[in-house]
PDB file of C-alpha atoms in Angstrom:
ATOM      1  CA  UNK A  22      22.121 146.531   0.586  1.00  0.00           C
ATOM      2  CA  UNK A  23      20.951 143.637   2.298  1.00  0.00           C
ATOM      3  CA  UNK A  24      24.127 141.733   2.072  1.00  0.00           C
ATOM      4  CA  UNK A  25      25.863 144.726   3.949  1.00  0.00           C
ATOM      5  CA  UNK A  26      23.514 144.614   6.563  1.00  0.00           C
ATOM      6  CA  UNK A  27      24.097 141.103   7.197  1.00  0.00           C
ATOM      7  CA  UNK A  28      27.455 141.509   7.323  1.00  0.00           C
ATOM      8  CA  UNK A  29      27.265 144.107   9.649  1.00  0.00           C
ATOM      9  CA  UNK A  30      24.932 142.128  12.075  1.00  0.00           C
ATOM     10  CA  UNK A  31      27.324 139.446  11.967  1.00  0.00           C
ATOM     11  CA  UNK A  32      30.020 141.775  12.745  1.00  0.00           C
ATOM     12  CA  UNK A  33      28.241 143.137  15.954  1.00  0.00           C
ATOM     13  CA  UNK A  34      27.628 139.406  17.120  1.00  0.00           C
ATOM     14  CA  UNK A  35      31.611 138.853  16.885  1.00  0.00           C
ATOM     15  CA  UNK A  36      32.303 141.902  18.463  1.00  0.00           C
ATOM     16  CA  UNK A  37      29.779 140.743  21.251  1.00  0.00           C
ATOM     17  CA  UNK A  38      31.529 137.468  21.286  1.00  0.00           C
ATOM     18  CA  UNK A  39      34.858 138.813  21.524  1.00  0.00           C
ATOM     19  CA  UNK A  40      33.824 141.416  24.426  1.00  0.00           C
ATOM     20  CA  UNK A  41      32.728 138.755  26.421  1.00  0.00           C
ATOM     21  CA  UNK A  42      35.769 136.370  25.723  1.00  0.00           C
ATOM     22  CA  UNK A  43      37.842 139.623  26.923  1.00  0.00           C
ATOM     23  CA  UNK A  44      35.881 139.692  29.997  1.00  0.00           C
ATOM     24  CA  UNK A  45      36.681 136.272  30.933  1.00  0.00           C
ATOM     25  CA  UNK A  46      40.262 136.532  30.268  1.00  0.00           C
ATOM     26  CA  UNK A  47      40.504 139.764  32.030  1.00  0.00           C
ATOM     27  CA  UNK A  48      38.585 137.696  34.980  1.00  0.00           C
ATOM     28  CA  UNK A  49      40.651 134.601  34.686  1.00  0.00           C
ATOM     29  CA  UNK A  50      43.884 136.709  34.731  1.00  0.00           C
ATOM     30  CA  UNK A  51      42.699 138.587  37.957  1.00  0.00           C
ATOM     31  CA  UNK A  52      42.334 135.055  39.423  1.00  0.00           C
ATOM     32  CA  UNK A  53      45.541 133.927  38.313  1.00  0.00           C
ATOM     33  CA  UNK A  54      47.182 136.810  39.477  1.00  0.00           C
ATOM     34  CA  UNK A  55      45.428 136.362  43.231  1.00  0.00           C
ATOM     35  CA  UNK A  56      46.623 132.871  42.989  1.00  0.00           C
ATOM     36  CA  UNK A  57      50.079 133.775  42.205  1.00  0.00           C
ATOM     37  CA  UNK A  58      50.130 136.276  44.921  1.00  0.00           C
ATOM     38  CA  UNK A  59      48.965 133.512  47.409  1.00  0.00           C
ATOM     39  CA  UNK A  60      51.519 130.975  46.368  1.00  0.00           C
ATOM     40  CA  UNK A  61      54.190 133.603  46.560  1.00  0.00           C
ATOM     41  CA  UNK A  62      53.337 134.556  50.073  1.00  0.00           C
ATOM     42  CA  UNK A  63      53.679 130.825  50.886  1.00  0.00           C
ATOM     43  CA  UNK A  64      57.109 131.194  49.660  1.00  0.00           C
ATOM     44  CA  UNK A  65      58.379 133.217  52.707  1.00  0.00           C
ATOM     45  CA  UNK A  66      58.665 131.271  56.216  1.00  0.00           C
ATOM     46  CA  UNK A  67      55.174 131.319  57.901  1.00  0.00           C
ATOM     47  CA  UNK A  68      55.510 128.551  60.480  1.00  0.00           C
ATOM     48  CA  UNK A  69      55.604 129.752  63.997  1.00  0.00           C
ATOM     49  CA  UNK A  70      59.319 128.468  64.866  1.00  0.00           C
ATOM     50  CA  UNK A  71      62.438 126.781  63.503  1.00  0.00           C
ATOM     51  CA  UNK A  72      64.177 127.116  60.391  1.00  0.00           C
ATOM     52  CA  UNK A  73      62.660 127.861  56.813  1.00  0.00           C
ATOM     53  CA  UNK A  74      62.810 125.525  54.142  1.00  0.00           C
ATOM     54  CA  UNK A  75      66.163 126.110  51.980  1.00  0.00           C
ATOM     55  CA  UNK A  76      65.867 127.658  48.935  1.00  0.00           C
ATOM     56  CA  UNK A  77      67.770 124.534  47.571  1.00  0.00           C
ATOM     57  CA  UNK A  78      64.629 122.155  48.583  1.00  0.00           C
ATOM     58  CA  UNK A  79      62.123 124.727  47.023  1.00  0.00           C
ATOM     59  CA  UNK A  80      63.873 124.897  43.925  1.00  0.00           C
ATOM     60  CA  UNK A  81      63.367 121.186  43.695  1.00  0.00           C
ATOM     61  CA  UNK A  82      59.782 121.574  43.449  1.00  0.00           C
ATOM     62  CA  UNK A  83      59.516 123.720  40.484  1.00  0.00           C
ATOM     63  CA  UNK A  84      58.706 121.692  37.086  1.00  0.00           C
ATOM     64  CA  UNK A  85      57.577 118.798  38.547  1.00  0.00           C
ATOM     65  CA  UNK A  86      55.231 115.932  36.958  1.00  0.00           C
ATOM     66  CA  UNK A  87      52.879 113.104  38.541  1.00  0.00           C
ATOM     67  CA  UNK A  88      53.768 109.186  37.953  1.00  0.00           C
ATOM     68  CA  UNK A  89      49.684 108.450  37.591  1.00  0.00           C
ATOM     69  CA  UNK A  90      48.284 104.668  36.917  1.00  0.00           C
ATOM     70  CA  UNK A  91      51.856 103.436  38.360  1.00  0.00           C
ATOM     71  CA  UNK A  92      51.988 102.201  42.124  1.00  0.00           C
ATOM     72  CA  UNK A  93      48.828 103.787  42.326  1.00  0.00           C
ATOM     73  CA  UNK A  94      45.152 104.452  40.292  1.00  0.00           C
ATOM     74  CA  UNK A  95      45.577 100.918  39.128  1.00  0.00           C
ATOM     75  CA  UNK A  96      43.418  99.955  35.901  1.00  0.00           C
ATOM     76  CA  UNK A  97      42.562  96.777  37.078  1.00  0.00           C
ATOM     77  CA  UNK A  98      42.535  97.077  40.682  1.00  0.00           C
ATOM     78  CA  UNK A  99      45.803  95.115  41.224  1.00  0.00           C
ATOM     79  CA  UNK A 100      49.438  95.872  41.427  1.00  0.00           C
ATOM     80  CA  UNK A 101      51.231  93.318  40.028  1.00  0.00           C
ATOM     81  CA  UNK A 102      55.194  93.233  40.111  1.00  0.00           C
ATOM     82  CA  UNK A 103      55.897  92.799  36.142  1.00  0.00           C
ATOM     83  CA  UNK A 104      53.479  95.978  35.651  1.00  0.00           C
ATOM     84  CA  UNK A 105      55.348  98.030  38.496  1.00  0.00           C
ATOM     85  CA  UNK A 106      58.836  96.903  37.324  1.00  0.00           C
ATOM     86  CA  UNK A 107      58.275  97.891  33.535  1.00  0.00           C
ATOM     87  CA  UNK A 108      55.597 100.588  33.328  1.00  0.00           C
ATOM     88  CA  UNK A 109      58.557 103.014  33.887  1.00  0.00           C
ATOM     89  CA  UNK A 110      61.932 102.454  33.421  1.00  0.00           C
ATOM     90  CA  UNK A 111      65.680 104.271  34.331  1.00  0.00           C
ATOM     91  CA  UNK A 112      65.725 105.206  31.051  1.00  0.00           C
ATOM     92  CA  UNK A 113      62.184 107.132  31.288  1.00  0.00           C
ATOM     93  CA  UNK A 114      63.524 109.211  34.471  1.00  0.00           C
ATOM     94  CA  UNK A 115      66.488 110.253  32.701  1.00  0.00           C
ATOM     95  CA  UNK A 116      64.410 111.481  29.901  1.00  0.00           C
ATOM     96  CA  UNK A 117      62.298 113.630  32.359  1.00  0.00           C
ATOM     97  CA  UNK A 118      65.089 114.784  33.712  1.00  0.00           C
ATOM     98  CA  UNK A 119      66.323 115.841  30.455  1.00  0.00           C
ATOM     99  CA  UNK A 120      62.967 117.304  29.384  1.00  0.00           C
ATOM    100  CA  UNK A 121      63.582 120.049  32.376  1.00  0.00           C
ATOM    101  CA  UNK A 122      61.560 118.305  35.235  1.00  0.00           C
ATOM    102  CA  UNK A 123      63.161 118.553  38.549  1.00  0.00           C
ATOM    103  CA  UNK A 124      60.770 116.690  40.593  1.00  0.00           C
ATOM    104  CA  UNK A 125      58.090 113.832  40.440  1.00  0.00           C
ATOM    105  CA  UNK A 126      55.507 112.833  42.491  1.00  0.00           C
ATOM    106  CA  UNK A 127      55.338 109.093  43.740  1.00  0.00           C
ATOM    107  CA  UNK A 128      51.884 108.263  44.622  1.00  0.00           C
ATOM    108  CA  UNK A 129      50.765 104.572  45.704  1.00  0.00           C
ATOM    109  CA  UNK A 130      47.956 103.204  46.830  1.00  0.00           C
ATOM    110  CA  UNK A 131      47.334 101.985  50.396  1.00  0.00           C
ATOM    111  CA  UNK A 132      47.450  98.198  49.344  1.00  0.00           C
ATOM    112  CA  UNK A 133      50.894  98.764  48.288  1.00  0.00           C
ATOM    113  CA  UNK A 134      52.455  99.164  51.530  1.00  0.00           C
ATOM    114  CA  UNK A 135      49.522  99.456  54.284  1.00  0.00           C
ATOM    115  CA  UNK A 136      48.719  96.857  56.315  1.00  0.00           C
ATOM    116  CA  UNK A 137      45.739  98.086  58.565  1.00  0.00           C
ATOM    117  CA  UNK A 138      46.002  94.895  61.039  1.00  0.00           C
ATOM    118  CA  UNK A 139      50.000  95.551  61.491  1.00  0.00           C
ATOM    119  CA  UNK A 140      50.542  99.267  60.333  1.00  0.00           C
ATOM    120  CA  UNK A 141      54.066  99.618  61.861  1.00  0.00           C
ATOM    121  CA  UNK A 142      55.497  97.001  59.204  1.00  0.00           C
ATOM    122  CA  UNK A 143      55.636  98.007  55.413  1.00  0.00           C
ATOM    123  CA  UNK A 144      54.186  94.878  53.237  1.00  0.00           C
ATOM    124  CA  UNK A 145      57.192  93.362  52.283  1.00  0.00           C
ATOM    125  CA  UNK A 146      55.942  91.915  48.598  1.00  0.00           C
ATOM    126  CA  UNK A 147      56.205  95.129  46.891  1.00  0.00           C
ATOM    127  CA  UNK A 148      58.618  96.974  49.281  1.00  0.00           C
ATOM    128  CA  UNK A 149      61.803  96.202  47.224  1.00  0.00           C
ATOM    129  CA  UNK A 150      60.185  97.442  43.538  1.00  0.00           C
ATOM    130  CA  UNK A 151      59.001 100.331  45.658  1.00  0.00           C
ATOM    131  CA  UNK A 152      62.666 100.997  46.904  1.00  0.00           C
ATOM    132  CA  UNK A 153      64.376 100.034  43.626  1.00  0.00           C
ATOM    133  CA  UNK A 154      62.047 102.807  41.577  1.00  0.00           C
ATOM    134  CA  UNK A 155      62.606 105.559  44.155  1.00  0.00           C
ATOM    135  CA  UNK A 156      66.551 104.960  44.235  1.00  0.00           C
ATOM    136  CA  UNK A 157      66.218 105.148  40.071  1.00  0.00           C
ATOM    137  CA  UNK A 158      64.273 108.075  40.061  1.00  0.00           C
ATOM    138  CA  UNK A 159      66.821 109.830  42.799  1.00  0.00           C
ATOM    139  CA  UNK A 160      69.927 108.782  40.681  1.00  0.00           C
ATOM    140  CA  UNK A 161      68.153 110.325  37.541  1.00  0.00           C
ATOM    141  CA  UNK A 162      68.869 113.679  39.574  1.00  0.00           C
ATOM    142  CA  UNK A 163      64.996 114.210  40.090  1.00  0.00           C
ATOM    143  CA  UNK A 164      63.655 114.685  43.718  1.00  0.00           C
ATOM    144  CA  UNK A 165      60.707 112.666  44.708  1.00  0.00           C
ATOM    145  CA  UNK A 166      57.443 113.369  46.549  1.00  0.00           C
ATOM    146  CA  UNK A 167      55.948 110.399  48.513  1.00  0.00           C
ATOM    147  CA  UNK A 168      52.321 110.616  48.682  1.00  0.00           C
ATOM    148  CA  UNK A 169      49.583 107.809  50.111  1.00  0.00           C
ATOM    149  CA  UNK A 170      46.820 108.106  47.140  1.00  0.00           C
ATOM    150  CA  UNK A 171      44.173 105.668  48.919  1.00  0.00           C
ATOM    151  CA  UNK A 172      40.596 105.778  47.905  1.00  0.00           C
ATOM    152  CA  UNK A 173      37.831 107.479  49.405  1.00  0.00           C
ATOM    153  CA  UNK A 174      37.011 104.728  51.818  1.00  0.00           C
ATOM    154  CA  UNK A 175      40.124 104.766  53.108  1.00  0.00           C
ATOM    155  CA  UNK A 176      39.849 108.792  53.685  1.00  0.00           C
ATOM    156  CA  UNK A 177      36.259 108.088  55.313  1.00  0.00           C
ATOM    157  CA  UNK A 178      38.035 105.696  57.682  1.00  0.00           C
ATOM    158  CA  UNK A 179      40.426 108.625  58.905  1.00  0.00           C
ATOM    159  CA  UNK A 180      37.360 109.952  60.710  1.00  0.00           C
ATOM    160  CA  UNK A 181      37.653 106.871  63.139  1.00  0.00           C
ATOM    161  CA  UNK A 182      40.353 107.778  65.817  1.00  0.00           C
ATOM    162  CA  UNK A 183      41.770 104.460  65.937  1.00  0.00           C
ATOM    163  CA  UNK A 184      42.055 104.052  62.242  1.00  0.00           C
ATOM    164  CA  UNK A 185      43.867 107.643  62.068  1.00  0.00           C
ATOM    165  CA  UNK A 186      46.317 106.247  64.774  1.00  0.00           C
ATOM    166  CA  UNK A 187      46.929 103.354  62.338  1.00  0.00           C
ATOM    167  CA  UNK A 188      47.925 105.695  59.972  1.00  0.00           C
ATOM    168  CA  UNK A 189      50.105 107.893  61.986  1.00  0.00           C
ATOM    169  CA  UNK A 190      52.083 104.526  62.948  1.00  0.00           C
ATOM    170  CA  UNK A 191      52.272 103.184  59.232  1.00  0.00           C
ATOM    171  CA  UNK A 192      53.641 106.753  58.298  1.00  0.00           C
ATOM    172  CA  UNK A 193      55.972 106.457  60.943  1.00  0.00           C
ATOM    173  CA  UNK A 194      57.449 103.479  59.830  1.00  0.00           C
ATOM    174  CA  UNK A 195      57.699 104.282  56.275  1.00  0.00           C
ATOM    175  CA  UNK A 196      59.501 107.816  57.146  1.00  0.00           C
ATOM    176  CA  UNK A 197      61.897 105.611  59.114  1.00  0.00           C
ATOM    177  CA  UNK A 198      62.333 103.135  56.081  1.00  0.00           C
ATOM    178  CA  UNK A 199      63.161 106.818  53.861  1.00  0.00           C
ATOM    179  CA  UNK A 200      65.337 108.922  56.395  1.00  0.00           C
ATOM    180  CA  UNK A 201      68.625 107.727  55.157  1.00  0.00           C
ATOM    181  CA  UNK A 202      67.800 109.094  51.690  1.00  0.00           C
ATOM    182  CA  UNK A 203      68.603 112.789  50.705  1.00  0.00           C
ATOM    183  CA  UNK A 204      66.424 114.921  52.849  1.00  0.00           C
ATOM    184  CA  UNK A 205      66.725 117.827  50.228  1.00  0.00           C
ATOM    185  CA  UNK A 206      65.254 115.466  47.449  1.00  0.00           C
ATOM    186  CA  UNK A 207      62.817 113.351  49.272  1.00  0.00           C
ATOM    187  CA  UNK A 208      59.571 114.913  50.556  1.00  0.00           C
ATOM    188  CA  UNK A 209      56.521 113.347  52.459  1.00  0.00           C
ATOM    189  CA  UNK A 210      52.720 114.173  51.481  1.00  0.00           C
ATOM    190  CA  UNK A 211      50.416 113.346  54.134  1.00  0.00           C
ATOM    191  CA  UNK A 212      47.669 112.378  52.095  1.00  0.00           C
ATOM    192  CA  UNK A 213      46.172 112.963  48.417  1.00  0.00           C
ATOM    193  CA  UNK A 214      43.384 115.215  47.772  1.00  0.00           C
ATOM    194  CA  UNK A 215      41.115 115.052  50.537  1.00  0.00           C
ATOM    195  CA  UNK A 216      38.306 116.692  48.514  1.00  0.00           C
ATOM    196  CA  UNK A 217      35.302 118.088  49.836  1.00  0.00           C
ATOM    197  CA  UNK A 218      34.739 114.701  52.180  1.00  0.00           C
ATOM    198  CA  UNK A 219      36.129 116.798  54.942  1.00  0.00           C
ATOM    199  CA  UNK A 220      35.457 120.338  55.987  1.00  0.00           C
ATOM    200  CA  UNK A 221      38.569 122.526  56.712  1.00  0.00           C
ATOM    201  CA  UNK A 222      37.982 122.177  60.798  1.00  0.00           C
ATOM    202  CA  UNK A 223      37.758 118.609  60.437  1.00  0.00           C
ATOM    203  CA  UNK A 224      40.680 117.754  57.894  1.00  0.00           C
ATOM    204  CA  UNK A 225      43.502 120.209  59.635  1.00  0.00           C
ATOM    205  CA  UNK A 226      43.912 118.279  62.768  1.00  0.00           C
ATOM    206  CA  UNK A 227      43.528 114.878  60.785  1.00  0.00           C
ATOM    207  CA  UNK A 228      46.647 116.591  58.603  1.00  0.00           C
ATOM    208  CA  UNK A 229      48.680 117.671  61.570  1.00  0.00           C
ATOM    209  CA  UNK A 230      48.184 114.129  63.448  1.00  0.00           C
ATOM    210  CA  UNK A 231      50.749 112.014  61.434  1.00  0.00           C
ATOM    211  CA  UNK A 232      53.567 114.707  61.562  1.00  0.00           C
ATOM    212  CA  UNK A 233      54.752 114.146  65.037  1.00  0.00           C
ATOM    213  CA  UNK A 234      55.227 110.477  63.898  1.00  0.00           C
ATOM    214  CA  UNK A 235      56.569 111.361  60.396  1.00  0.00           C
ATOM    215  CA  UNK A 236      59.223 113.782  61.986  1.00  0.00           C
ATOM    216  CA  UNK A 237      60.260 110.997  64.236  1.00  0.00           C
ATOM    217  CA  UNK A 238      60.772 108.826  61.668  1.00  0.00           C
ATOM    218  CA  UNK A 239      62.301 110.956  59.496  1.00  0.00           C
ATOM    219  CA  UNK A 240      63.825 114.317  61.331  1.00  0.00           C
ATOM    220  CA  UNK A 241      65.165 115.810  57.818  1.00  0.00           C
ATOM    221  CA  UNK A 242      62.799 115.637  54.812  1.00  0.00           C
ATOM    222  CA  UNK A 243      60.006 118.214  54.683  1.00  0.00           C
ATOM    223  CA  UNK A 244      56.476 117.290  55.035  1.00  0.00           C
ATOM    224  CA  UNK A 245      54.074 118.305  52.291  1.00  0.00           C
ATOM    225  CA  UNK A 246      50.419 119.569  53.503  1.00  0.00           C
ATOM    226  CA  UNK A 247      47.444 119.631  51.488  1.00  0.00           C
ATOM    227  CA  UNK A 248      44.258 121.593  50.982  1.00  0.00           C
ATOM    228  CA  UNK A 249      40.746 120.169  50.553  1.00  0.00           C
ATOM    229  CA  UNK A 250      39.278 120.783  47.481  1.00  0.00           C
ATOM    230  CA  UNK A 251      41.975 119.262  45.417  1.00  0.00           C
ATOM    231  CA  UNK A 252      44.317 122.130  46.855  1.00  0.00           C
ATOM    232  CA  UNK A 253      43.067 124.518  44.408  1.00  0.00           C
ATOM    233  CA  UNK A 254      45.482 127.664  44.855  1.00  0.00           C
ATOM    234  CA  UNK A 255      43.099 130.285  46.313  1.00  0.00           C
ATOM    235  CA  UNK A 256      42.154 128.107  48.742  1.00  0.00           C
ATOM    236  CA  UNK A 257      45.792 127.681  50.342  1.00  0.00           C
ATOM    237  CA  UNK A 258      45.722 129.948  53.192  1.00  0.00           C
ATOM    238  CA  UNK A 259      42.913 127.873  54.936  1.00  0.00           C
ATOM    239  CA  UNK A 260      45.540 125.127  55.536  1.00  0.00           C
ATOM    240  CA  UNK A 261      46.865 127.388  58.054  1.00  0.00           C
ATOM    241  CA  UNK A 262      50.635 127.292  59.439  1.00  0.00           C
ATOM    242  CA  UNK A 263      51.880 123.678  60.287  1.00  0.00           C
ATOM    243  CA  UNK A 264      53.006 122.854  63.846  1.00  0.00           C
ATOM    244  CA  UNK A 265      55.745 121.175  62.151  1.00  0.00           C
ATOM    245  CA  UNK A 266      59.048 123.678  61.730  1.00  0.00           C
ATOM    246  CA  UNK A 267      59.234 123.482  57.902  1.00  0.00           C
TER     247      UNK A 267
END
């Protein structure tokens, strides 16, 4: 009958759509397996010398959450003390830990701490609240990734060797300031999301440049490297081994 024929056509269309969905899921699963294999391979020591990162430190980097729109990504372009003090409280940090998260990523805008005219001195106006919130996160038994999250203009200026030197001086000052905190729970991320702005051949030496200054300022915390294109897992091998020991 006409109704049965129409039903048969509908079922055929649905079957074709399901086949397309299954094919897409299979491809996604293959990409996911590839990404897992890549990330798992980076769990092994790949640096050419020194000790590997301890299991305790790696464990701290499981299950994390990003503290967005706080010390970075301001909605109004300003970082006012009242907002920074109240946006996230000690109780919030304890709740994050209670939910099972083991670390947070604590990004900050360059305007919060970096003074290009005096890069070796951290800007004092917001340093106090930065320290208080960092210590409260640690007190809540959370590890913390400290990450500078600048705008695109800042990233483009890194191509100027003089400005890149200033950023290295700044990282030395910040690492020194953080050096007395628990190195198993404080991690230093060189730069947030270099994006496609830099080709790999350009970004790699730019990323490694601050590492000696960071290490001199804080010998024990583990630095975190980033891959361009938002650090997508399949692209992680393009970062290459770091000259730093861990």
